[in-house]
XYZ file of C-alpha atoms in Angstrom:
625
model
C 125.494 -142.045 11.481
C 124.174 -141.179 7.715
C 125.966 -144.612 6.342
C 123.971 -146.408 9.043
C 120.453 -144.784 8.201
C 121.395 -145.622 4.442
C 122.198 -149.327 5.257
C 118.802 -149.482 7.779
C 116.633 -148.126 4.776
C 118.215 -150.582 2.418
C 117.573 -153.498 4.472
C 113.821 -152.057 4.909
C 113.471 -152.114 0.976
C 115.245 -155.142 0.257
C 113.007 -156.985 2.888
C 109.877 -155.322 1.871
C 110.627 -156.257 -1.968
C 111.231 -159.796 -0.835
C 107.691 -160.024 1.020
C 106.219 -158.277 -2.126
C 105.210 -155.207 0.412
C 105.219 -152.886 -2.898
C 103.737 -149.857 -0.846
C 106.341 -150.066 2.123
C 109.498 -150.692 -0.230
C 108.370 -147.657 -2.168
C 107.654 -145.321 1.045
C 111.463 -146.629 2.397
C 112.934 -145.700 -1.210
C 111.184 -142.449 -1.144
C 112.898 -141.753 2.196
C 116.229 -142.971 1.207
C 116.363 -140.915 -1.686
C 114.807 -137.843 -0.229
C 117.147 -137.695 2.834
C 120.343 -139.121 1.372
C 120.144 -138.750 -2.592
C 123.685 -139.218 -4.338
C 125.398 -140.370 -7.344
C 126.513 -143.527 -5.609
C 122.978 -144.707 -4.462
C 121.416 -143.711 -7.894
C 122.103 -147.242 -9.617
C 120.226 -149.101 -6.517
C 117.398 -146.798 -6.468
C 116.946 -147.056 -10.327
C 117.110 -151.034 -9.924
C 115.029 -151.037 -6.973
C 112.309 -148.659 -8.259
C 112.087 -150.528 -11.558
C 111.234 -153.640 -9.609
C 108.175 -152.267 -8.074
C 104.652 -152.490 -9.796
C 103.578 -148.864 -10.382
C 100.059 -147.329 -9.459
C 99.712 -146.149 -13.119
C 101.620 -145.864 -16.235
C 105.122 -143.939 -16.033
C 105.391 -140.894 -18.061
C 107.961 -141.190 -20.483
C 110.169 -137.794 -21.340
C 112.805 -137.505 -23.671
C 115.463 -134.962 -22.231
C 117.975 -133.372 -24.423
C 121.222 -131.841 -22.568
C 123.463 -129.476 -24.461
C 126.190 -128.719 -22.695
C 129.691 -127.169 -22.545
C 131.147 -129.801 -19.605
C 131.088 -133.217 -18.569
C 127.178 -134.315 -17.180
C 127.445 -138.035 -17.425
C 127.545 -138.350 -13.901
C 124.387 -136.411 -13.113
C 122.192 -138.634 -15.694
C 121.577 -141.445 -13.218
C 120.509 -139.461 -10.513
C 118.205 -137.404 -12.794
C 116.502 -140.721 -13.798
C 116.298 -142.002 -10.417
C 114.632 -139.092 -8.940
C 112.410 -138.669 -11.924
C 111.074 -142.321 -11.744
C 110.408 -141.827 -8.109
C 108.170 -139.135 -9.197
C 106.462 -141.344 -11.957
C 108.441 -140.195 -15.109
C 110.425 -142.485 -17.262
C 113.171 -139.827 -18.430
C 115.078 -140.864 -21.385
C 118.604 -138.753 -21.471
C 120.451 -138.207 -24.641
C 123.570 -135.937 -24.047
C 124.957 -133.541 -27.019
C 128.788 -133.411 -27.514
C 131.050 -131.228 -25.426
C 130.723 -127.819 -26.460
C 128.979 -128.456 -29.590
C 125.677 -127.003 -28.507
C 125.718 -124.079 -31.002
C 126.350 -126.712 -34.023
C 123.705 -129.008 -32.685
C 121.148 -126.007 -32.531
C 121.770 -124.450 -35.667
C 122.115 -127.470 -37.835
C 118.501 -128.158 -39.246
C 119.520 -131.615 -39.615
C 120.976 -132.234 -35.946
C 120.312 -135.296 -33.667
C 118.236 -132.553 -31.640
C 115.471 -132.559 -34.130
C 115.262 -135.769 -35.411
C 114.776 -137.338 -32.047
C 112.101 -134.982 -30.898
C 113.023 -134.487 -27.126
C 110.197 -133.331 -24.911
C 112.579 -131.164 -23.000
C 115.787 -129.565 -23.686
C 118.390 -127.957 -21.277
C 121.256 -125.617 -22.448
C 124.006 -126.120 -19.677
C 126.764 -123.637 -20.657
C 129.461 -122.570 -18.123
C 130.338 -118.773 -18.067
C 134.126 -120.044 -18.632
C 132.876 -121.584 -21.931
C 130.420 -119.258 -23.584
C 132.227 -115.925 -22.747
C 135.696 -116.947 -21.444
C 136.952 -113.330 -21.473
C 134.479 -112.408 -18.401
C 135.808 -115.698 -16.546
C 139.581 -115.202 -17.119
C 141.789 -112.403 -17.940
C 138.829 -109.945 -17.083
C 141.442 -107.404 -15.867
C 143.049 -107.124 -19.184
C 139.797 -105.788 -21.036
C 138.585 -101.984 -21.219
C 135.180 -100.949 -20.464
C 134.338 -100.920 -23.929
C 135.293 -104.317 -24.427
C 133.662 -105.552 -21.687
C 130.478 -103.956 -22.859
C 131.147 -105.566 -26.216
C 131.578 -109.185 -24.669
C 128.460 -108.789 -23.053
C 126.148 -107.769 -25.916
C 128.064 -110.218 -28.159
C 126.991 -113.140 -25.498
C 123.493 -111.861 -25.255
C 123.242 -111.738 -29.132
C 124.481 -115.091 -29.429
C 121.699 -116.682 -26.862
C 119.128 -114.835 -28.895
C 120.137 -116.240 -32.030
C 120.407 -119.864 -30.484
C 116.856 -119.340 -29.014
C 115.481 -118.349 -32.191
C 117.004 -121.081 -34.388
C 116.046 -123.692 -31.789
C 112.088 -122.014 -31.588
C 112.036 -122.205 -35.591
C 112.746 -125.840 -35.556
C 111.405 -127.214 -31.811
C 108.449 -126.773 -29.830
C 110.136 -128.698 -26.925
C 110.550 -126.631 -23.714
C 113.749 -125.118 -23.751
C 115.686 -124.544 -20.147
C 118.730 -122.386 -20.179
C 121.255 -122.149 -17.480
C 122.035 -118.685 -16.250
C 125.855 -117.997 -16.076
C 127.731 -118.412 -12.810
C 129.459 -115.552 -11.104
C 133.416 -115.813 -11.510
C 135.635 -115.126 -8.870
C 136.596 -111.332 -9.068
C 139.732 -110.690 -10.918
C 139.968 -107.255 -9.440
C 138.936 -108.318 -5.804
C 136.774 -105.796 -3.841
C 137.326 -103.399 -6.477
C 134.933 -105.407 -8.652
C 132.234 -104.139 -6.545
C 132.771 -100.460 -6.832
C 132.728 -100.617 -10.600
C 129.554 -100.167 -12.721
C 131.331 -102.371 -15.467
C 132.618 -104.733 -12.970
C 133.160 -108.364 -13.723
C 130.254 -109.448 -11.599
C 127.922 -106.696 -13.026
C 129.059 -107.637 -16.599
C 127.739 -111.354 -15.801
C 124.792 -109.888 -14.079
C 123.494 -107.956 -17.266
C 123.902 -111.387 -19.365
C 121.555 -112.885 -16.526
C 119.177 -110.223 -16.741
C 119.093 -110.265 -20.482
C 118.666 -114.361 -20.427
C 115.219 -113.643 -17.955
C 113.809 -111.197 -20.129
C 114.230 -113.636 -23.303
C 112.986 -116.292 -21.620
C 109.892 -114.398 -20.312
C 109.261 -113.032 -23.912
C 109.762 -116.463 -25.606
C 107.322 -119.047 -25.876
C 108.085 -122.372 -23.897
C 111.504 -120.849 -22.921
C 112.624 -120.996 -19.087
C 115.519 -120.116 -16.990
C 117.378 -122.379 -14.406
C 119.115 -120.359 -11.895
C 122.304 -121.977 -11.888
C 124.450 -119.245 -10.105
C 121.351 -119.303 -7.568
C 122.019 -123.216 -7.109
C 125.710 -122.723 -6.606
C 125.113 -120.056 -4.353
C 122.473 -122.344 -2.105
C 124.852 -125.036 -1.791
C 128.198 -122.979 -1.176
C 130.254 -121.906 -4.009
C 133.521 -122.204 -2.244
C 132.937 -126.100 -2.403
C 131.055 -126.422 -5.767
C 133.928 -126.806 -7.947
C 136.209 -129.611 -7.951
C 139.164 -127.977 -10.090
C 141.035 -131.153 -10.130
C 137.797 -133.082 -11.856
C 137.718 -130.119 -14.271
C 141.387 -129.864 -15.593
C 141.252 -133.746 -15.782
C 137.709 -134.522 -17.079
C 135.742 -131.317 -17.874
C 133.893 -131.897 -14.983
C 133.855 -128.720 -12.705
C 131.284 -130.105 -10.035
C 132.138 -131.614 -6.941
C 131.056 -135.018 -6.258
C 128.664 -134.273 -3.466
C 126.843 -131.380 -5.538
C 126.465 -133.404 -8.642
C 122.954 -134.884 -7.329
C 122.109 -130.970 -6.639
C 122.052 -129.993 -10.212
C 120.314 -133.420 -11.297
C 117.571 -132.451 -8.821
C 117.293 -129.160 -10.351
C 116.818 -130.690 -13.887
C 114.316 -132.888 -12.455
C 112.170 -130.342 -10.921
C 111.090 -128.820 -14.515
C 110.137 -132.250 -15.610
C 106.983 -132.528 -13.373
C 105.583 -129.454 -14.943
C 106.597 -130.363 -18.449
C 105.140 -133.963 -18.392
C 102.227 -132.918 -16.248
C 102.910 -135.140 -13.294
C 101.803 -132.408 -10.733
C 99.274 -132.017 -8.091
C 96.431 -129.586 -8.306
C 95.614 -129.722 -4.691
C 97.820 -130.020 -0.973
C 95.744 -131.846 1.754
C 97.301 -131.147 4.995
C 96.814 -133.081 8.722
C 96.555 -130.595 11.387
C 97.867 -132.097 14.804
C 101.641 -132.196 14.952
C 101.704 -131.468 11.141
C 100.418 -127.664 10.667
C 100.867 -127.416 14.544
C 102.646 -128.990 17.278
C 100.465 -130.960 19.825
C 96.860 -132.200 19.553
C 94.233 -129.677 19.755
C 91.596 -131.833 21.413
C 93.938 -132.568 24.356
C 96.373 -129.435 24.564
C 93.535 -126.842 23.880
C 94.350 -123.962 21.596
C 96.518 -122.403 24.153
C 98.443 -125.592 24.457
C 99.644 -126.022 20.702
C 103.145 -125.087 19.415
C 102.723 -122.457 16.471
C 105.234 -119.638 16.671
C 108.095 -117.701 14.844
C 110.702 -118.832 17.267
C 110.637 -121.956 19.975
C 109.325 -125.059 19.612
C 106.379 -123.866 17.362
C 108.642 -122.585 14.563
C 109.067 -125.666 12.535
C 105.235 -125.462 12.389
C 105.025 -121.837 11.372
C 107.795 -122.469 8.630
C 105.809 -125.119 6.997
C 102.492 -122.915 7.156
C 104.572 -120.124 5.470
C 105.618 -122.514 2.656
C 102.183 -123.893 2.457
C 101.056 -120.259 2.071
C 103.584 -119.740 -0.337
C 102.222 -122.706 -2.406
C 98.602 -121.174 -2.416
C 99.940 -118.226 -3.951
C 101.484 -120.304 -6.610
C 97.843 -121.329 -7.645
C 97.926 -125.063 -5.122
C 94.672 -125.596 -3.797
C 94.708 -126.537 -0.019
C 92.499 -128.786 1.770
C 92.378 -130.235 5.458
C 91.903 -133.776 6.557
C 92.269 -134.240 9.983
C 90.774 -136.748 12.734
C 89.274 -133.980 15.025
C 86.488 -132.193 16.283
C 85.524 -129.628 13.643
C 84.683 -126.936 16.170
C 88.179 -127.254 17.577
C 89.750 -127.185 14.245
C 88.215 -123.934 13.119
C 88.523 -122.288 16.239
C 92.398 -123.022 15.947
C 92.583 -121.659 12.369
C 90.344 -118.433 12.740
C 91.678 -117.533 16.129
C 95.164 -118.752 17.009
C 97.913 -115.933 16.853
C 100.496 -117.875 15.037
C 98.282 -118.949 12.474
C 99.118 -118.013 9.109
C 96.866 -120.453 7.076
C 92.892 -119.458 7.915
C 89.846 -121.314 6.750
C 89.563 -119.236 3.960
C 92.538 -120.345 2.477
C 90.761 -123.914 2.074
C 88.810 -124.952 -0.481
C 87.731 -128.187 1.389
C 87.854 -128.702 5.068
C 87.402 -132.517 6.492
C 87.809 -132.407 10.244
C 85.959 -135.355 11.688
C 86.410 -138.884 12.664
C 86.696 -140.689 9.354
C 89.691 -142.334 8.197
C 92.137 -140.453 5.931
C 91.192 -142.252 2.656
C 87.369 -141.632 2.996
C 88.309 -137.763 3.606
C 90.729 -137.640 0.394
C 87.998 -139.353 -1.397
C 85.441 -136.662 -0.230
C 87.782 -133.778 -0.917
C 88.343 -134.810 -4.280
C 84.546 -135.041 -5.002
C 84.145 -131.918 -3.501
C 86.790 -130.116 -5.676
C 85.400 -131.929 -8.901
C 89.121 -133.325 -9.279
C 90.402 -136.951 -9.377
C 92.114 -138.321 -6.287
C 95.530 -138.643 -8.520
C 95.591 -134.612 -8.290
C 95.889 -134.990 -4.414
C 99.293 -134.228 -2.185
C 98.814 -135.349 1.260
C 101.169 -134.611 4.032
C 100.736 -136.020 7.611
C 103.179 -136.506 10.402
C 102.095 -140.043 11.138
C 103.889 -142.774 9.136
C 100.789 -145.124 9.725
C 98.539 -142.872 8.236
C 101.026 -142.206 5.164
C 101.064 -145.987 4.485
C 97.238 -146.530 4.878
C 96.952 -143.911 2.073
C 99.447 -145.294 -0.258
C 98.002 -148.548 0.175
C 94.344 -147.639 -0.389
C 94.685 -144.819 -2.838
C 97.843 -145.187 -4.577
C 97.051 -142.496 -7.189
C 97.727 -139.906 -4.148
C 100.810 -138.300 -3.932
C 102.151 -139.035 -0.541
C 105.087 -136.808 0.690
C 107.082 -138.428 2.993
C 107.706 -136.192 6.222
C 110.789 -136.892 8.050
C 110.673 -137.257 11.910
C 112.145 -134.071 12.519
C 109.312 -130.979 11.992
C 112.411 -128.834 11.282
C 112.841 -130.543 7.958
C 108.806 -130.379 6.835
C 108.835 -127.068 5.218
C 112.137 -128.115 2.952
C 110.373 -131.496 2.277
C 107.468 -129.765 0.938
C 109.311 -127.206 -0.920
C 111.343 -129.942 -2.669
C 108.440 -131.658 -3.831
C 108.329 -131.707 -7.689
C 104.515 -131.920 -7.830
C 104.287 -128.522 -6.947
C 106.371 -126.734 -9.478
C 104.922 -124.629 -12.257
C 106.858 -123.120 -15.125
C 104.191 -120.083 -15.584
C 102.128 -118.228 -13.013
C 98.742 -116.841 -14.735
C 96.163 -114.490 -13.374
C 93.981 -117.548 -12.552
C 96.879 -119.224 -10.754
C 97.013 -116.652 -8.319
C 93.314 -116.182 -7.851
C 92.768 -119.979 -7.865
C 92.556 -120.061 -3.979
C 89.992 -117.560 -3.572
C 88.063 -119.094 -6.638
C 87.647 -122.579 -4.979
C 86.683 -120.729 -1.602
C 83.978 -118.995 -3.896
C 82.683 -122.505 -5.471
C 82.335 -123.878 -1.760
C 79.760 -121.183 -1.460
C 78.085 -122.313 -4.684
C 77.930 -125.573 -3.457
C 76.295 -124.442 -0.167
C 73.757 -122.591 -2.327
C 73.040 -125.170 -4.515
C 71.838 -127.316 -1.756
C 69.715 -124.820 -0.195
C 67.916 -123.686 -3.651
C 64.550 -124.940 -4.211
C 65.219 -126.010 -7.915
C 68.558 -126.149 -10.048
C 66.933 -123.380 -12.368
C 66.720 -121.209 -9.258
C 70.172 -121.955 -8.390
C 71.531 -120.994 -11.592
C 69.682 -117.610 -12.063
C 70.658 -116.787 -8.368
C 74.342 -117.174 -9.889
C 73.796 -114.293 -12.380
C 76.534 -115.773 -14.560
C 78.138 -114.003 -17.236
C 80.309 -115.436 -19.886
C 82.610 -113.900 -22.399
C 83.929 -115.720 -25.475
C 87.061 -114.158 -27.071
C 89.887 -115.383 -29.543
C 93.062 -116.590 -28.039
C 95.883 -114.385 -28.633
C 99.378 -113.757 -27.067
C 98.198 -112.589 -23.819
C 96.005 -115.451 -23.244
C 97.802 -118.295 -25.001
C 99.911 -119.039 -21.627
C 96.510 -119.764 -19.730
C 94.915 -121.499 -22.633
C 97.977 -123.906 -23.294
C 98.000 -124.622 -19.281
C 94.140 -125.644 -19.601
C 95.232 -127.998 -22.348
C 97.799 -129.779 -20.614
C 96.411 -129.923 -17.266
C 92.303 -130.290 -17.776
C 91.227 -133.907 -17.827
C 87.607 -134.300 -16.371
C 85.400 -131.979 -19.022
C 87.840 -132.655 -22.057
C 86.550 -133.828 -25.240
C 89.716 -135.046 -26.787
C 92.385 -134.557 -24.323
C 94.710 -133.221 -26.973
C 97.586 -131.205 -25.330
C 99.001 -128.138 -26.710
C 101.941 -125.530 -26.016
C 101.777 -122.238 -25.762
C 103.391 -121.915 -29.168
C 101.585 -124.422 -30.778
C 98.348 -122.452 -30.032
C 99.829 -119.186 -31.368
C 100.811 -120.999 -34.254
C 97.312 -122.442 -34.945
C 95.881 -118.682 -34.518
C 97.606 -117.953 -37.802
C 95.727 -120.336 -39.777
C 92.454 -118.737 -41.299
C 90.573 -122.586 -40.916
C 91.402 -122.613 -37.300
C 89.530 -120.843 -34.783
C 90.625 -120.566 -31.164
C 88.035 -119.640 -28.492
C 88.620 -118.954 -24.629
C 85.681 -118.220 -22.149
C 85.872 -116.383 -19.180
C 83.258 -116.675 -16.538
C 81.902 -114.632 -13.454
C 79.308 -114.631 -11.292
C 77.580 -112.630 -8.393
C 80.241 -114.226 -6.035
C 83.503 -114.036 -7.919
C 85.311 -113.898 -11.247
C 86.632 -117.521 -12.373
C 88.910 -116.209 -14.936
C 89.591 -118.189 -18.043
C 88.354 -121.542 -17.594
C 87.379 -122.984 -20.825
C 88.840 -123.702 -24.300
C 87.984 -124.829 -27.880
C 89.586 -125.158 -30.778
C 87.939 -125.528 -34.544
C 88.768 -126.168 -37.945
C 86.773 -125.762 -40.889
C 86.953 -128.328 -43.975
C 84.562 -127.830 -46.633
C 80.958 -127.747 -45.457
C 82.340 -129.140 -41.892
C 83.279 -127.702 -38.870
C 85.427 -130.012 -36.688
C 85.572 -129.449 -32.930
C 89.586 -130.423 -32.317
C 89.248 -129.396 -28.690
C 86.556 -128.482 -26.058
C 87.416 -128.388 -22.310
C 86.107 -126.689 -19.197
C 88.035 -126.285 -15.867
C 86.590 -128.757 -13.201
C 85.504 -125.151 -11.373
C 82.857 -124.253 -13.947
C 81.617 -127.978 -14.549
C 77.789 -128.324 -14.064
C 76.529 -124.838 -14.211
C 75.430 -125.230 -18.144
C 78.101 -123.072 -19.231
C 79.386 -125.826 -21.239
C 76.134 -125.471 -23.439
C 76.351 -121.850 -23.587
C 79.851 -122.240 -25.160
C 78.623 -125.025 -27.729
C 75.683 -122.982 -28.969
C 78.410 -119.839 -29.743
C 80.632 -122.222 -31.384
C 77.700 -123.909 -33.493
C 76.295 -120.312 -34.380
C 80.058 -119.131 -35.346
C 80.339 -122.265 -37.756
C 76.866 -121.472 -39.177
C 77.865 -117.922 -39.810
C 81.150 -118.911 -41.900
C 78.396 -121.363 -44.094
C 79.272 -124.500 -42.361
C 76.326 -126.858 -42.587
C 77.895 -129.840 -40.133
C 79.398 -129.322 -36.877
C 81.463 -132.693 -36.057
C 83.554 -133.884 -32.960
C 85.241 -136.704 -31.634
C 84.979 -138.054 -28.278
C 88.087 -139.749 -27.214
C 87.495 -141.504 -23.747
C 90.163 -141.476 -21.093
C 90.210 -142.753 -17.794
C 89.332 -139.415 -16.392
C 86.951 -137.613 -18.753
C 83.840 -139.785 -18.079
C 81.847 -136.276 -17.030
C 82.165 -135.305 -20.685
C 80.850 -138.580 -22.314
C 77.145 -137.849 -22.941
C 78.279 -134.175 -23.774
C 77.353 -134.509 -27.688
C 74.213 -136.796 -27.281
C 72.633 -134.482 -24.801
C 72.995 -131.764 -27.232
C 71.380 -134.053 -30.060
C 74.188 -134.887 -32.025
C 74.349 -138.083 -33.999
C 76.786 -141.041 -33.559
C 78.320 -141.156 -37.119
C 81.504 -143.425 -36.571
C 83.462 -145.329 -34.136
C 87.477 -145.804 -34.037
C 88.093 -148.067 -31.309
C 86.851 -146.625 -28.226
C 86.439 -143.011 -29.802
C 83.108 -142.039 -31.325
C 82.636 -139.191 -33.954
C 79.439 -137.197 -33.515
C 77.743 -134.747 -35.965
C 75.410 -132.092 -35.739
C 73.010 -130.821 -38.803
C 73.682 -126.893 -38.528
C 70.548 -126.477 -40.615
C 68.476 -127.693 -37.886
C 67.312 -125.225 -35.142
C 70.022 -123.696 -32.980
C 71.285 -125.029 -29.742
C 69.573 -122.984 -26.833
C 71.538 -121.081 -24.783
C 70.470 -121.086 -21.001
C 68.397 -118.157 -20.540
C 70.191 -117.650 -17.111
C 73.405 -116.965 -18.598
C 74.334 -113.286 -19.867
C 76.912 -114.025 -22.892
C 79.427 -111.396 -24.445
C 80.818 -113.125 -27.759
C 84.190 -110.933 -28.837
C 84.850 -113.270 -31.688
C 82.348 -111.973 -34.040
């Protein structure tokens, strides 16, 4: 049956490509890989995906894999899955069991090649063989020594790599070995499993404490797919390949999940259909009592999907609705159905009307002040998915399978929702966007913009970026596109290194008003040189654009530069496809255009002229003085 499905999908793909139906071919390719991904299919998917025109440029990503075992068969599935997600993964492998030398040698290829992501895939049997084979021969003291030595080795490798590269490092944790002492192992505090668990706990602490270091739960990956059948000992003994053929793609997929947040190929917002997607049935025909949504029975798949979507909401993904429906029916179901996990307050935008889905998606992007390329879309109807792909190719359309029982799994597996860090702002993003919807309603009813601004009672805090705020500040530089004057990207480690330079000044802002706290939503970086202060970076989250906060921020940056003795404030505006909202920022604040380099324009403000006026409706506290 599976081979027949694969054959039919390949025929669809080939026919669509022959007919230049690129959208149809892409949808079928996604279904093929999503449902039947394997090492055997990877060459075909790479070849056919490479033949399709892309909706935008692919994001290149240099991937270095340092390893203690054979990983060559995983490279092609990694590249195939990445390519379908818009990522051109260029993979280079380290020599077998040479990961320590490659990290410790300053002249290693690892540093001259400048990878964008580094994976350290070392097995328990290779990095600490004493915990894998012959464990029963060791005393408790020797076990403790092995554990501490292994932890120290990982710490040394991470320190060395971090001193020479800013690239994200993803470390495999260690696989639990078969217990040498049988059931006795679980009874001992110094047992084999406990020893490996101590190392894995130390790796988690190391990753949490070190900028741009992350953990891949390799042991958990094995457990999810079945430890009993994960390994192929014959291949291990002959090829140093410990993983059975059917599971190779699972490790490749786990690697690929990290590439989305590393490259920024992520979505900010999930837009959901309602009928037969978030619940079974059609609310307008079946009524609220007739739709299927429960923890068991026919409604269970939809409840599971809602639970998964709610988990995304807690992860900082914005939620929205695009449904062809009577708005009163949709709201009644969301607010009153006893099985409903997702309520009206969870959605930052709600378009329940009779517009086509493309119109609704464009309206949602406008409501949220984000690009349509920041949207992901789920709909049970293949025709609706196809229409959106054709008319809005920038939108990530998830290919929901025919069986609703697989909806939740499909959404969970989407790389565009993966995140490497979770900040306080991420946890509160859903609430913040709901508050933003209230602000928009107030704005439309206010007599004037000034009255609206005053009614908000805005308070802005400016403070220097430090260890605690660097993760969120780095996240903003990597994700903010609309109000971003230069769109320069910085990692957490790069920001902390810049903060040590006395000529560089790093600012962050927090914003709150009477409706709620928007959190850390702005970043600026300036550099002093002689009499000039140059604005390297100035950006604001889309949540606070258009409330004159940018003027208050700039006024304080200018005043700080003036206080340090600078007489000129200069800054480039580097246009991109997305930062048009910031294009007139310097001109609106009386900067003078002084130079042009291609499309980029250099602007200058004479700091000896009267200062930039801070809007009177903003209360500002500056902690950088």
